[in-house]
PDB file of C-alpha atoms and ligand atoms in Angstrom:
ATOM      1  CA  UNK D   1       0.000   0.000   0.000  1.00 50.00           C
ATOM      2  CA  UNK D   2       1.647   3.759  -0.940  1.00 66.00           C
ATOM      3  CA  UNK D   3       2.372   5.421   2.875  1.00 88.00           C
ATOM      4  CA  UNK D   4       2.628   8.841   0.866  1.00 96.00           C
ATOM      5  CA  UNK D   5      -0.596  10.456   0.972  1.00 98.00           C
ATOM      6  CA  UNK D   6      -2.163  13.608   0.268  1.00 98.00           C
ATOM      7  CA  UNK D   7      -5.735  14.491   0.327  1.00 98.00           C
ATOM      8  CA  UNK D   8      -7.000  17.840  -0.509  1.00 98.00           C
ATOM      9  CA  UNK D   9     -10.084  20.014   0.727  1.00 98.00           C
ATOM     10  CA  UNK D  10     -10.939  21.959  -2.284  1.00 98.00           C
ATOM     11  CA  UNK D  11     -14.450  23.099  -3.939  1.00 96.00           C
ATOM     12  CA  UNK D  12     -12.634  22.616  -7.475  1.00 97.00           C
ATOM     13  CA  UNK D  13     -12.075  19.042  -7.549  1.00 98.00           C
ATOM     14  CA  UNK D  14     -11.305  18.884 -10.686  1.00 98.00           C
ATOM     15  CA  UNK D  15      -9.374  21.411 -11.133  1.00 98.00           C
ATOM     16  CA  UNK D  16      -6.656  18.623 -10.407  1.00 98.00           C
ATOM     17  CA  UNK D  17      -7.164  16.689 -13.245  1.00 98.00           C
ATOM     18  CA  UNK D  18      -4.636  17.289 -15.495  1.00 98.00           C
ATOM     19  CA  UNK D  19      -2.017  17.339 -12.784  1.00 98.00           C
ATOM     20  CA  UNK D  20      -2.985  14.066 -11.582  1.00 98.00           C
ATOM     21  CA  UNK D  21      -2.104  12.863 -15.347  1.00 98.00           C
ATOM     22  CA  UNK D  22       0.603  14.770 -16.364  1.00 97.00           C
ATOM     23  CA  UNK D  23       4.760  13.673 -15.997  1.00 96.00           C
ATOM     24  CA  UNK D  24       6.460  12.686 -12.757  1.00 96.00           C
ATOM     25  CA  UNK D  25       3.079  13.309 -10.544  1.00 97.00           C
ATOM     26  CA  UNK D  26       1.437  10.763 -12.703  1.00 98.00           C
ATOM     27  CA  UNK D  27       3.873   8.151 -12.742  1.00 97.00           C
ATOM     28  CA  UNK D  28       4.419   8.395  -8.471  1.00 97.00           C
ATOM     29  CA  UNK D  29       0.572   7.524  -8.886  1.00 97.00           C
ATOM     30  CA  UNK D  30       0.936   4.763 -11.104  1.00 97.00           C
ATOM     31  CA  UNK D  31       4.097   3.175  -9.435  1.00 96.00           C
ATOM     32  CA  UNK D  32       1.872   3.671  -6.067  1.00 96.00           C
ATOM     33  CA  UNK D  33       4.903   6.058  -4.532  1.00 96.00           C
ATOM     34  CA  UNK D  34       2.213   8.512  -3.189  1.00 97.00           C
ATOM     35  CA  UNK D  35      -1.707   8.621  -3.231  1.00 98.00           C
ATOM     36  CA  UNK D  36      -3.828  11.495  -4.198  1.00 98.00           C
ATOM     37  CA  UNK D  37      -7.404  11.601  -3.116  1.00 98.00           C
ATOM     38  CA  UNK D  38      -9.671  14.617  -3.482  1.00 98.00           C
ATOM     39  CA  UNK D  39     -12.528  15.548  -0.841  1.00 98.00           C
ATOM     40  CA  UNK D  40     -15.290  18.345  -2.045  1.00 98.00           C
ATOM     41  CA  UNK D  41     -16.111  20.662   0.460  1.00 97.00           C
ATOM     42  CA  UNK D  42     -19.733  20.416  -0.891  1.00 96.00           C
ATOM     43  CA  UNK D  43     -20.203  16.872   0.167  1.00 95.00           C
ATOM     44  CA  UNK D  44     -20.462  18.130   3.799  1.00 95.00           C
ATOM     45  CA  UNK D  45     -22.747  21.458   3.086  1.00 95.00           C
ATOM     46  CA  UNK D  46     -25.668  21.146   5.646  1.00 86.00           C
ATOM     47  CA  UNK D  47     -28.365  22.709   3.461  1.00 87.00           C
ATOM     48  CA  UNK D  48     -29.980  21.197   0.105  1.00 86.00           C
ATOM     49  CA  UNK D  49     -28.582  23.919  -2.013  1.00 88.00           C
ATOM     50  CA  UNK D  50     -24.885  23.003  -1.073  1.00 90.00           C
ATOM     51  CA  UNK D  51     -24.211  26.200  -0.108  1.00 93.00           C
ATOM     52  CA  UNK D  52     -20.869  26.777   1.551  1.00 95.00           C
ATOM     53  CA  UNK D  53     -20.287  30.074   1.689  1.00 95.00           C
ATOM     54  CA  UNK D  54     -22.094  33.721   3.376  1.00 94.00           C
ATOM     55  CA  UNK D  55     -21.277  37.408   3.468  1.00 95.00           C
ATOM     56  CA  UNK D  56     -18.665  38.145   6.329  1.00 95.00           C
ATOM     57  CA  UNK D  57     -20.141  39.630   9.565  1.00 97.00           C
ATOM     58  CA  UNK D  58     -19.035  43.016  10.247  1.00 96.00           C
ATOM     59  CA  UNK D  59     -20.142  44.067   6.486  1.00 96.00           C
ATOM     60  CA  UNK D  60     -17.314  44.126   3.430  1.00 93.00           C
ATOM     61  CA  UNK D  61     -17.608  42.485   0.070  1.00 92.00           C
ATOM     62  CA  UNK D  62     -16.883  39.047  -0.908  1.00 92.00           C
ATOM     63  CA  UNK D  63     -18.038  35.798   0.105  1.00 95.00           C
ATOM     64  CA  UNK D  64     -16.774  33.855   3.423  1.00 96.00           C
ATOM     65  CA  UNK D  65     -16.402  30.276   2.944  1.00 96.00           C
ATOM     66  CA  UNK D  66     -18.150  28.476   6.023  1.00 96.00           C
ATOM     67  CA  UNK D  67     -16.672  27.367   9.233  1.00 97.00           C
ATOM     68  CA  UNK D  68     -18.292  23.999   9.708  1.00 97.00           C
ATOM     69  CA  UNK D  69     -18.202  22.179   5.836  1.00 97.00           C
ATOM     70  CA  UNK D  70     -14.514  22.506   6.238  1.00 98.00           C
ATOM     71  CA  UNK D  71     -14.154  21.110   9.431  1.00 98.00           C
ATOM     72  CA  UNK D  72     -16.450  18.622   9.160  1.00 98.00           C
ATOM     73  CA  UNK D  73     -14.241  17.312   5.675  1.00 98.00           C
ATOM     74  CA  UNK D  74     -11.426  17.665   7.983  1.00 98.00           C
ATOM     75  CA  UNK D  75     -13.101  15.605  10.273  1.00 98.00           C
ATOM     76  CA  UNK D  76     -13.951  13.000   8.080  1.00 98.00           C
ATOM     77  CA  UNK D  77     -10.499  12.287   6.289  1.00 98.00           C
ATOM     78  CA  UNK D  78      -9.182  12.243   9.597  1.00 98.00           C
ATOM     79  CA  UNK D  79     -10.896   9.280  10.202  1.00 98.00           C
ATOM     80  CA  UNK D  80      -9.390   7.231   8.067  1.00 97.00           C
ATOM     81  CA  UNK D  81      -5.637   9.298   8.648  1.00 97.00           C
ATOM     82  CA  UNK D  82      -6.004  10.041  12.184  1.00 97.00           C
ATOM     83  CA  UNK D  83      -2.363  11.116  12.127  1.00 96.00           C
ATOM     84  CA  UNK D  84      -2.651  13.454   9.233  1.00 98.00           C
ATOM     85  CA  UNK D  85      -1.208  16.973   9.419  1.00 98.00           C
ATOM     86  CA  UNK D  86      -3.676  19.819   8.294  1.00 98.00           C
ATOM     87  CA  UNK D  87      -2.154  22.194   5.582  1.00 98.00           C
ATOM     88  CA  UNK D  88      -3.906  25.678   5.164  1.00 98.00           C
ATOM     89  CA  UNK D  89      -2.822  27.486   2.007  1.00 98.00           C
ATOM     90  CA  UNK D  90      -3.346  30.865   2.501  1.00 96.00           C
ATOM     91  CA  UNK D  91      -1.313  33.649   1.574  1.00 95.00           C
ATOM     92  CA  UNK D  92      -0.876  34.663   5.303  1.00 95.00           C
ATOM     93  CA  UNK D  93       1.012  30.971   5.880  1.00 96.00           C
ATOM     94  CA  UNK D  94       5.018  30.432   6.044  1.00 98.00           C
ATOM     95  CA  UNK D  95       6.730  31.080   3.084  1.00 98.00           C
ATOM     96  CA  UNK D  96       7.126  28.100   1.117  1.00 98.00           C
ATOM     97  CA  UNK D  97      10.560  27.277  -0.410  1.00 96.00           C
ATOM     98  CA  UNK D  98      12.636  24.236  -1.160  1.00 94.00           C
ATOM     99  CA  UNK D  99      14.280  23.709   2.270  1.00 93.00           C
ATOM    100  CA  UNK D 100      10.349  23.682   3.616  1.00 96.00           C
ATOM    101  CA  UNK D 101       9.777  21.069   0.570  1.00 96.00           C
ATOM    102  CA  UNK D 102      12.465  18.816   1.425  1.00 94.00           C
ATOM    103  CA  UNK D 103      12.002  18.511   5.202  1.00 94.00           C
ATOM    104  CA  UNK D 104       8.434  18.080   4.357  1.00 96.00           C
ATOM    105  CA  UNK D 105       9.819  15.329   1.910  1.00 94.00           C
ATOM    106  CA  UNK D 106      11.332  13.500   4.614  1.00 90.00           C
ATOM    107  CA  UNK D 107       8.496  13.039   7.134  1.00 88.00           C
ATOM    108  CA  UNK D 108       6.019  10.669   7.331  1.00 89.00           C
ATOM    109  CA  UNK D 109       3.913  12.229   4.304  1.00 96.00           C
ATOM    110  CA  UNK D 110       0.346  12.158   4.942  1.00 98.00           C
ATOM    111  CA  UNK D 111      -1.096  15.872   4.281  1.00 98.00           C
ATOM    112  CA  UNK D 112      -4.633  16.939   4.282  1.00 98.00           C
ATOM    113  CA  UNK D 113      -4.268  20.019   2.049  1.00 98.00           C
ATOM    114  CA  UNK D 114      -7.149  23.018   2.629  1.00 98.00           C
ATOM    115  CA  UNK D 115      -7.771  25.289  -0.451  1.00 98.00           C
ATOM    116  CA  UNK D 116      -9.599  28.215   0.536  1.00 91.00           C
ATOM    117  CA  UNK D 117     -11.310  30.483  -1.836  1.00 84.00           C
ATOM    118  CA  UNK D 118     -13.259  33.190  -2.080  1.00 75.00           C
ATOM    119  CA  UNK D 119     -12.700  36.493   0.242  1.00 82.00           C
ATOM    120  CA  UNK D 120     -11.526  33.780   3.014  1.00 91.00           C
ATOM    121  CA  UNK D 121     -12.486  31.229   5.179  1.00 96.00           C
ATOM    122  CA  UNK D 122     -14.108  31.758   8.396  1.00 97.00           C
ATOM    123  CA  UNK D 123     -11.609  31.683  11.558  1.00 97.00           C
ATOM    124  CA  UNK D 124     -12.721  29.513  13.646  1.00 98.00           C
ATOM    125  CA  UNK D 125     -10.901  26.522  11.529  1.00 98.00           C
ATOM    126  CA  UNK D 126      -8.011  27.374  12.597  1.00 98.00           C
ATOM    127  CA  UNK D 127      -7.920  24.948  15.694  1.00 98.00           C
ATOM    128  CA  UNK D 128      -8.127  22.270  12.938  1.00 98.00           C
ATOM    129  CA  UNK D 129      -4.950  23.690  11.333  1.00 98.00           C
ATOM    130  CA  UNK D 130      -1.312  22.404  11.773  1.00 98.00           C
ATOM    131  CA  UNK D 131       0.437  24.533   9.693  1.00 98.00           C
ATOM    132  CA  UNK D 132      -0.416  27.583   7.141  1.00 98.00           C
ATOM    133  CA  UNK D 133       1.489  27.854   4.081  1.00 98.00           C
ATOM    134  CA  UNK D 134       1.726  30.191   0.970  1.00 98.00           C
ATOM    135  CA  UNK D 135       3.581  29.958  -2.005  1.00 98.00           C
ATOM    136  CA  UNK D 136       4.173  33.522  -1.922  1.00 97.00           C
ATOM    137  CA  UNK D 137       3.650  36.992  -1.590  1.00 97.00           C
ATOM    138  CA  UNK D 138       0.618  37.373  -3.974  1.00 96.00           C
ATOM    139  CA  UNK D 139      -2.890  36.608  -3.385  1.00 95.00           C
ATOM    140  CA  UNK D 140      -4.551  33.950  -6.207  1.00 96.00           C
ATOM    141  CA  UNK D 141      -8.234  32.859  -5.856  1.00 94.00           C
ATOM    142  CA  UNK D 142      -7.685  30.082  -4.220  1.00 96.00           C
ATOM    143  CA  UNK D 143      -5.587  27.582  -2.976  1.00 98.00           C
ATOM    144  CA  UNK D 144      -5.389  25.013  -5.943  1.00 98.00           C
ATOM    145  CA  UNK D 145      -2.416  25.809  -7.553  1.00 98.00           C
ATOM    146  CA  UNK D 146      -0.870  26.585  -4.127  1.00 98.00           C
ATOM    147  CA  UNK D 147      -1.758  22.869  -3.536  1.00 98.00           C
ATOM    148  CA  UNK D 148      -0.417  21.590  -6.513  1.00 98.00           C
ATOM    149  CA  UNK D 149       2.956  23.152  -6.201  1.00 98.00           C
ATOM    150  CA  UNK D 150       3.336  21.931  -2.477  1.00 98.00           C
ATOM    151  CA  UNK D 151       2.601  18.320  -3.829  1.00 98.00           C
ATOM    152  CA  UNK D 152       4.965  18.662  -7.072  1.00 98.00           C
ATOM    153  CA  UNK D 153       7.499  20.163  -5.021  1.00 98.00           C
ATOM    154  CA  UNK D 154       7.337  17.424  -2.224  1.00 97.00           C
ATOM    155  CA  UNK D 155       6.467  14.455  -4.762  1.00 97.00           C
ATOM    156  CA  UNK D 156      10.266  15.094  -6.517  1.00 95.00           C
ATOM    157  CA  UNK D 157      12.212  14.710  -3.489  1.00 95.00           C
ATOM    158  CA  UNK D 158      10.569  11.344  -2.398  1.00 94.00           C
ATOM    159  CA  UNK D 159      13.718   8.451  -2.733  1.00 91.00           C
ATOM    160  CA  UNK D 160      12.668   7.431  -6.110  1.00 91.00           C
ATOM    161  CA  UNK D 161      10.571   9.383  -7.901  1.00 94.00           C
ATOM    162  CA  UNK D 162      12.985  11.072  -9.814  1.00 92.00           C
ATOM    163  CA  UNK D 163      16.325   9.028 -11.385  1.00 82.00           C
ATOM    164  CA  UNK D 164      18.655   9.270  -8.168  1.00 68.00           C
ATOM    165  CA  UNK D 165      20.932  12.330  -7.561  1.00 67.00           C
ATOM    166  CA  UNK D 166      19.174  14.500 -10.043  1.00 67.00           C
ATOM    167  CA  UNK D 167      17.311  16.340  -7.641  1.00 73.00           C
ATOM    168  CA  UNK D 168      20.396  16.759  -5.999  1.00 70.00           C
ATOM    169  CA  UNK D 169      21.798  19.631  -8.810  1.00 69.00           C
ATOM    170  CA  UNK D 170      18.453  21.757  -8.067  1.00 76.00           C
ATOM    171  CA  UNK D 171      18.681  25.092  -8.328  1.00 75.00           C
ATOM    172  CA  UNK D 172      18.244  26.201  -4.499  1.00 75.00           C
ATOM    173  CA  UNK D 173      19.444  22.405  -2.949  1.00 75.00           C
ATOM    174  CA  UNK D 174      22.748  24.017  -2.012  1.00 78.00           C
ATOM    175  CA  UNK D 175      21.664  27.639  -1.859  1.00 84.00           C
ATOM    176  CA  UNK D 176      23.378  27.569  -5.662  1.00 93.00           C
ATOM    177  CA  UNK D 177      21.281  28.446  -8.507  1.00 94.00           C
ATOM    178  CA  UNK D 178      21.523  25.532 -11.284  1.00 93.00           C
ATOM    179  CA  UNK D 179      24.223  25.263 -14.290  1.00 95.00           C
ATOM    180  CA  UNK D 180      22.810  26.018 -17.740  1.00 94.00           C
ATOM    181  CA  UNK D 181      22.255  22.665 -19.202  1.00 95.00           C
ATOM    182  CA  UNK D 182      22.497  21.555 -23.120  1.00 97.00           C
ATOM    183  CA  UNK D 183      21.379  18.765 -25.263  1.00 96.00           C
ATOM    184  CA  UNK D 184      21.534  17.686 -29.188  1.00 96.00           C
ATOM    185  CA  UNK D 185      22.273  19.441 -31.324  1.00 97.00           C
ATOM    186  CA  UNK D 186      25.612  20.743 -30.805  1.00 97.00           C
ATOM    187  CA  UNK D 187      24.791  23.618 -32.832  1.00 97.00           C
ATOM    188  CA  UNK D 188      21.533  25.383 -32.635  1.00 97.00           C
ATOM    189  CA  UNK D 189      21.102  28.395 -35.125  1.00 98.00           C
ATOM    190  CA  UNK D 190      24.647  29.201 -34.570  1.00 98.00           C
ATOM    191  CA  UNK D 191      25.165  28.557 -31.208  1.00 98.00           C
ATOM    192  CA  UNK D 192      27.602  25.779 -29.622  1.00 98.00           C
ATOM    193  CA  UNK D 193      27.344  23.882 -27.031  1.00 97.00           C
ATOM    194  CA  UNK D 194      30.714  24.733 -24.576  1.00 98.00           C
ATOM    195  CA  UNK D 195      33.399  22.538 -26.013  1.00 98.00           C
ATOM    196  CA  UNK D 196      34.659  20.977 -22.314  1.00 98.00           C
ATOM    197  CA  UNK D 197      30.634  19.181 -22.046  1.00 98.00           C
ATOM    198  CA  UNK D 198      31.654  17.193 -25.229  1.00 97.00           C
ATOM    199  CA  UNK D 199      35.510  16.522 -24.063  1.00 97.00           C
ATOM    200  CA  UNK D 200      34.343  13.368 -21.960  1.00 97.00           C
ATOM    201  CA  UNK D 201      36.866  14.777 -19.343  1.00 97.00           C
ATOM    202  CA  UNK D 202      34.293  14.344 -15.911  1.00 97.00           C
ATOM    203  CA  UNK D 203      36.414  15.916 -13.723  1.00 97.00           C
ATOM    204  CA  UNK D 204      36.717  19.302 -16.135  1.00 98.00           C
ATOM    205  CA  UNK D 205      32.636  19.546 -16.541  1.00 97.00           C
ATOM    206  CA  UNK D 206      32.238  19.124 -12.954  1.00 96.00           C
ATOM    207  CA  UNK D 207      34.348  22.432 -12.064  1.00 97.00           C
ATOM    208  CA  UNK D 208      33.439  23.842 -14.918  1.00 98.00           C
ATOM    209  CA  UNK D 209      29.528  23.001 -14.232  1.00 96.00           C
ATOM    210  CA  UNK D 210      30.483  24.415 -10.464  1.00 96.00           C
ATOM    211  CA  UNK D 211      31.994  27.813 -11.842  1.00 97.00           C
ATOM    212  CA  UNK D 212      28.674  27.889 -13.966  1.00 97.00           C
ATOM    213  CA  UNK D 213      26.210  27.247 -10.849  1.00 96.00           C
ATOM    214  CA  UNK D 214      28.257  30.337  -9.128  1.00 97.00           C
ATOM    215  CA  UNK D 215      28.340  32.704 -12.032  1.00 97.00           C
ATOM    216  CA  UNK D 216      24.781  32.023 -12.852  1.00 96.00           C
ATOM    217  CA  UNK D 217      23.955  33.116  -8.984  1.00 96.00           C
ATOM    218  CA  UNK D 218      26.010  36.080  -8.967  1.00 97.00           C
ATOM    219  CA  UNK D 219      24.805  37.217 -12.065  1.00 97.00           C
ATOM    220  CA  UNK D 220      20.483  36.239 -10.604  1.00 97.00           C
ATOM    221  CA  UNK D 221      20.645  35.905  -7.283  1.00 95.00           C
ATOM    222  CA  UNK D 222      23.483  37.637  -5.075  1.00 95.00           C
ATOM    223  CA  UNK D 223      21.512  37.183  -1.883  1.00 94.00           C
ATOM    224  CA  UNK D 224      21.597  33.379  -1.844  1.00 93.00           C
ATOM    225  CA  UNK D 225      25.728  33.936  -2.137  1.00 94.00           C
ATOM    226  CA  UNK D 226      25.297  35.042   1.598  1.00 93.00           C
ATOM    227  CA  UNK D 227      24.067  31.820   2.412  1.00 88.00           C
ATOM    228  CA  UNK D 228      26.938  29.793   0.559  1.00 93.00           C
ATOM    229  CA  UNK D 229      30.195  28.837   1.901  1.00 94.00           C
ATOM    230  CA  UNK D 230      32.385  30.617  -0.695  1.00 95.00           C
ATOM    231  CA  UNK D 231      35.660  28.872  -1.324  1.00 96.00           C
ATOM    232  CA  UNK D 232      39.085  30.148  -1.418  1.00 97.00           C
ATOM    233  CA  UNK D 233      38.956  29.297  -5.525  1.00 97.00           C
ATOM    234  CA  UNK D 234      35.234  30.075  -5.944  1.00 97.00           C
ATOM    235  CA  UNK D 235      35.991  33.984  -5.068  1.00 97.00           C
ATOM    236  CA  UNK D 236      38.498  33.644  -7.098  1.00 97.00           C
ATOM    237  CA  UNK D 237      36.184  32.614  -9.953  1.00 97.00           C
ATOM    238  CA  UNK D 238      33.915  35.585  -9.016  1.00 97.00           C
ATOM    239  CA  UNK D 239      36.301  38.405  -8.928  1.00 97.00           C
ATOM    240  CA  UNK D 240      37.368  37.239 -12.473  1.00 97.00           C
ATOM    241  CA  UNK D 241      34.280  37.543 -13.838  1.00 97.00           C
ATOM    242  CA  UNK D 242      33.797  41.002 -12.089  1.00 96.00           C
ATOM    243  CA  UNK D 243      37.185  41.869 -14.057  1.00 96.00           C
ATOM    244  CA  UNK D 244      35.956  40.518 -17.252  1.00 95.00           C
ATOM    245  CA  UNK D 245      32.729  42.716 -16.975  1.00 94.00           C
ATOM    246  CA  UNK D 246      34.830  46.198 -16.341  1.00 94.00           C
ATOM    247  CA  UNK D 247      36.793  45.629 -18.934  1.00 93.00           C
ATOM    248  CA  UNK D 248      34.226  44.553 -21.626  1.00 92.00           C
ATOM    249  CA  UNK D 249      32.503  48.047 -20.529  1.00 91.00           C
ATOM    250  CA  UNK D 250      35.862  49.982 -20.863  1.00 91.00           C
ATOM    251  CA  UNK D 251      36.115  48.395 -24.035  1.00 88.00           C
ATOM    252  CA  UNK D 252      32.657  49.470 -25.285  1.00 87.00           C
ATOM    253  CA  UNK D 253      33.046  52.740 -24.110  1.00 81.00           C
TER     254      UNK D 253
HETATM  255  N1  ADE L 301      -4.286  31.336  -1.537  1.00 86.35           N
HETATM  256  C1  ADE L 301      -4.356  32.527  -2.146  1.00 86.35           C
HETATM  257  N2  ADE L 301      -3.153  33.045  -2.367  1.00 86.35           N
HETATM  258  C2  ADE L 301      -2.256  32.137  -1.875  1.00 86.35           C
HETATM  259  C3  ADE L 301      -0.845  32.103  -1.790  1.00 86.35           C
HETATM  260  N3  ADE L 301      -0.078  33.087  -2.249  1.00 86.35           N
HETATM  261  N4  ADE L 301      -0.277  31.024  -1.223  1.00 86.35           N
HETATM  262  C4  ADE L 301      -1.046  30.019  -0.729  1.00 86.35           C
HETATM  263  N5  ADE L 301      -2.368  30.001  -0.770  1.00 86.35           N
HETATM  264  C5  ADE L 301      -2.985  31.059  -1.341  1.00 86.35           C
END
C-alpha cells in the first residue's frame, strides 16, 4: 500500500485533473509512490442547495467560505488518517521554499491540504490547522495551484521518484542556482554547445559546471551567495568575472 498520501479540501475538484495525469506526478501515482485523493467541500454542506459560503459579519464584500463544511471534511479524512497533518494554504502561511519542501519530503507524508477560496475562510478553523502555508507573496483565488505546487514540489524529493541524484543539482538544494544545461544538437542556429561538455573529461565539466552554478547566482541571485560557503577558488572565480565585466565596458566605451 503507498504510505505517501495527500488528500486535498478543495471546492474545485477537478481542477486537479490534469495534474494528476501529467509527468512525474502521474507516474508516483501509477508506481503507487504517493496517493492522491480529493474531498469536495460540498459533500459536507448542511443545506440542500450546497451552499458553503455567506457574506462576512461586520459588512465588506466578498463571500466567506463556512466554518463547519470545512471542518467537518477535515473531520472525516481524519478518520481514516487520524495522524494526518492539516495544511492551510493561505497567503498569510510560512513562506514556502525548497528547504520547507524537502524537510516536508522527509516526514512521514500524509497531508490533508485546505484550499480556501473566495474572500476567506471563516476563523474559527483554525484549531483544525497544523500549519499555514503560501507559495508567496501574492494573493490567487484560491488555494489550488498553491496545492499543486506543495505536492509537485514534495512528490520530486521522495527516494525514487525522480532518477537518483538528479534532484540533488536543483537550483536552491545548495543555496546555488543551477548550471545552464544543453542537449543535441551541438549547434543550434549558430550557437555551440561549450566545447569541455563534449571533451568526456568528468572531472573538467564538474568544475566547470560548479563555476557555472556560481556565475549564474552572482549574475540572478546575489543574496543566496550570503548563504553559501564561498571557497578560497570560488571567489576567485567571481572576482574574475567582475574583471571581465569592467573591462568589456571599458572596451565598449
Ligand atoms: N491562496 C491565495 N493566495 C495564496 C498564496 N499566495 N499562497 C497560498 N495560498 C494562497
Amino acid at each position: 500500500m503507498t504510505k505517501n498520501q495527500f488528500t486535498i479540501v478543495t471546492l474545485f475538484p477537478n481542477a486537479f485533473n490534469d495534474f494528476m495525469q501529467t509527468s512525474i506526478v502521474k507516474r508516483a501515482i501509477s508506481k503507487k509512490q504517493i496517493n492522491i485523493d480529493i474531498v469536495d467541500i460540498r459533500t459536507f454542506a448542511d443545506n440542500n442547495h450546497q451552499q458553503i459560503d455567506d457574506a462576512p459579519y461586520g459588512g465588506g464584500s466578498g463571500m466567506v467560505l463556512q466554518a463547519l463544511p470545512v471542518i467537518k471534511t477535515i473531520n472525516s479524512i481524519k478518520t481514516a488518517h487520524p495522524t494526518a497533518q492539516v495544511i492551510l494554504l493561505s497567503p498569510q502561511g510560512q513562506q514556502w521554499n525548497h528547504q520547507l519542501a524537502y524537510s516536508y519530503s522527509q516526514k512521514d507524508i500524509n497531508y490533508i491540504l485546505v484550499c480556501g477560496h473566495y474572500e476567506g475562510i471563516d476563523e474559527r478553523i483554525m484549531p483544525y490547522i497544523d500549519a499555514e502555508v503560501s507559495i508567496g507573496d501574492y494573493v490567487l483565488t484560491g488555494g489550488e495551484l498553491p496545492a499543486m505546487v506543495i505536492i509537485d514540489s514534495i512528490t520530486r524529493l521522495i527516494p525514487g521518484v525522480i532518477v537518483t541524484d538528479s534532484h540533488l543539482n536543483d537550483s536552491f538544494n545548495n543555496s546555488l542556482l543551477d548550471y545552464p544545461t544543453y542537449t543535441r544538437p551541438e549547434v543550434v542556429l549558430g550557437m555551440k554547445v561549450p566545447a569541455i561538455l563534449t571533451s568526456g573529461h568528468h572531472e573538467k565539466i564538474a568544475q566547470y559546471r560548479h563555476q557555472q552554478a556560481l556565475l549564474n547566482t552572482y549574475k540572478k541571485r546575489k543574496d543566496l551567495l550570503k548563504k553559501y560557503p564561498l571557497s578560497v577558488k570560488d571567489k576567485q572565480i567571481i572576482e574574475e568575472y567582475k574583471l571581465s565585466i569592467k573591462k568589456s565596458r571599458r572596451k565598449e566605451q
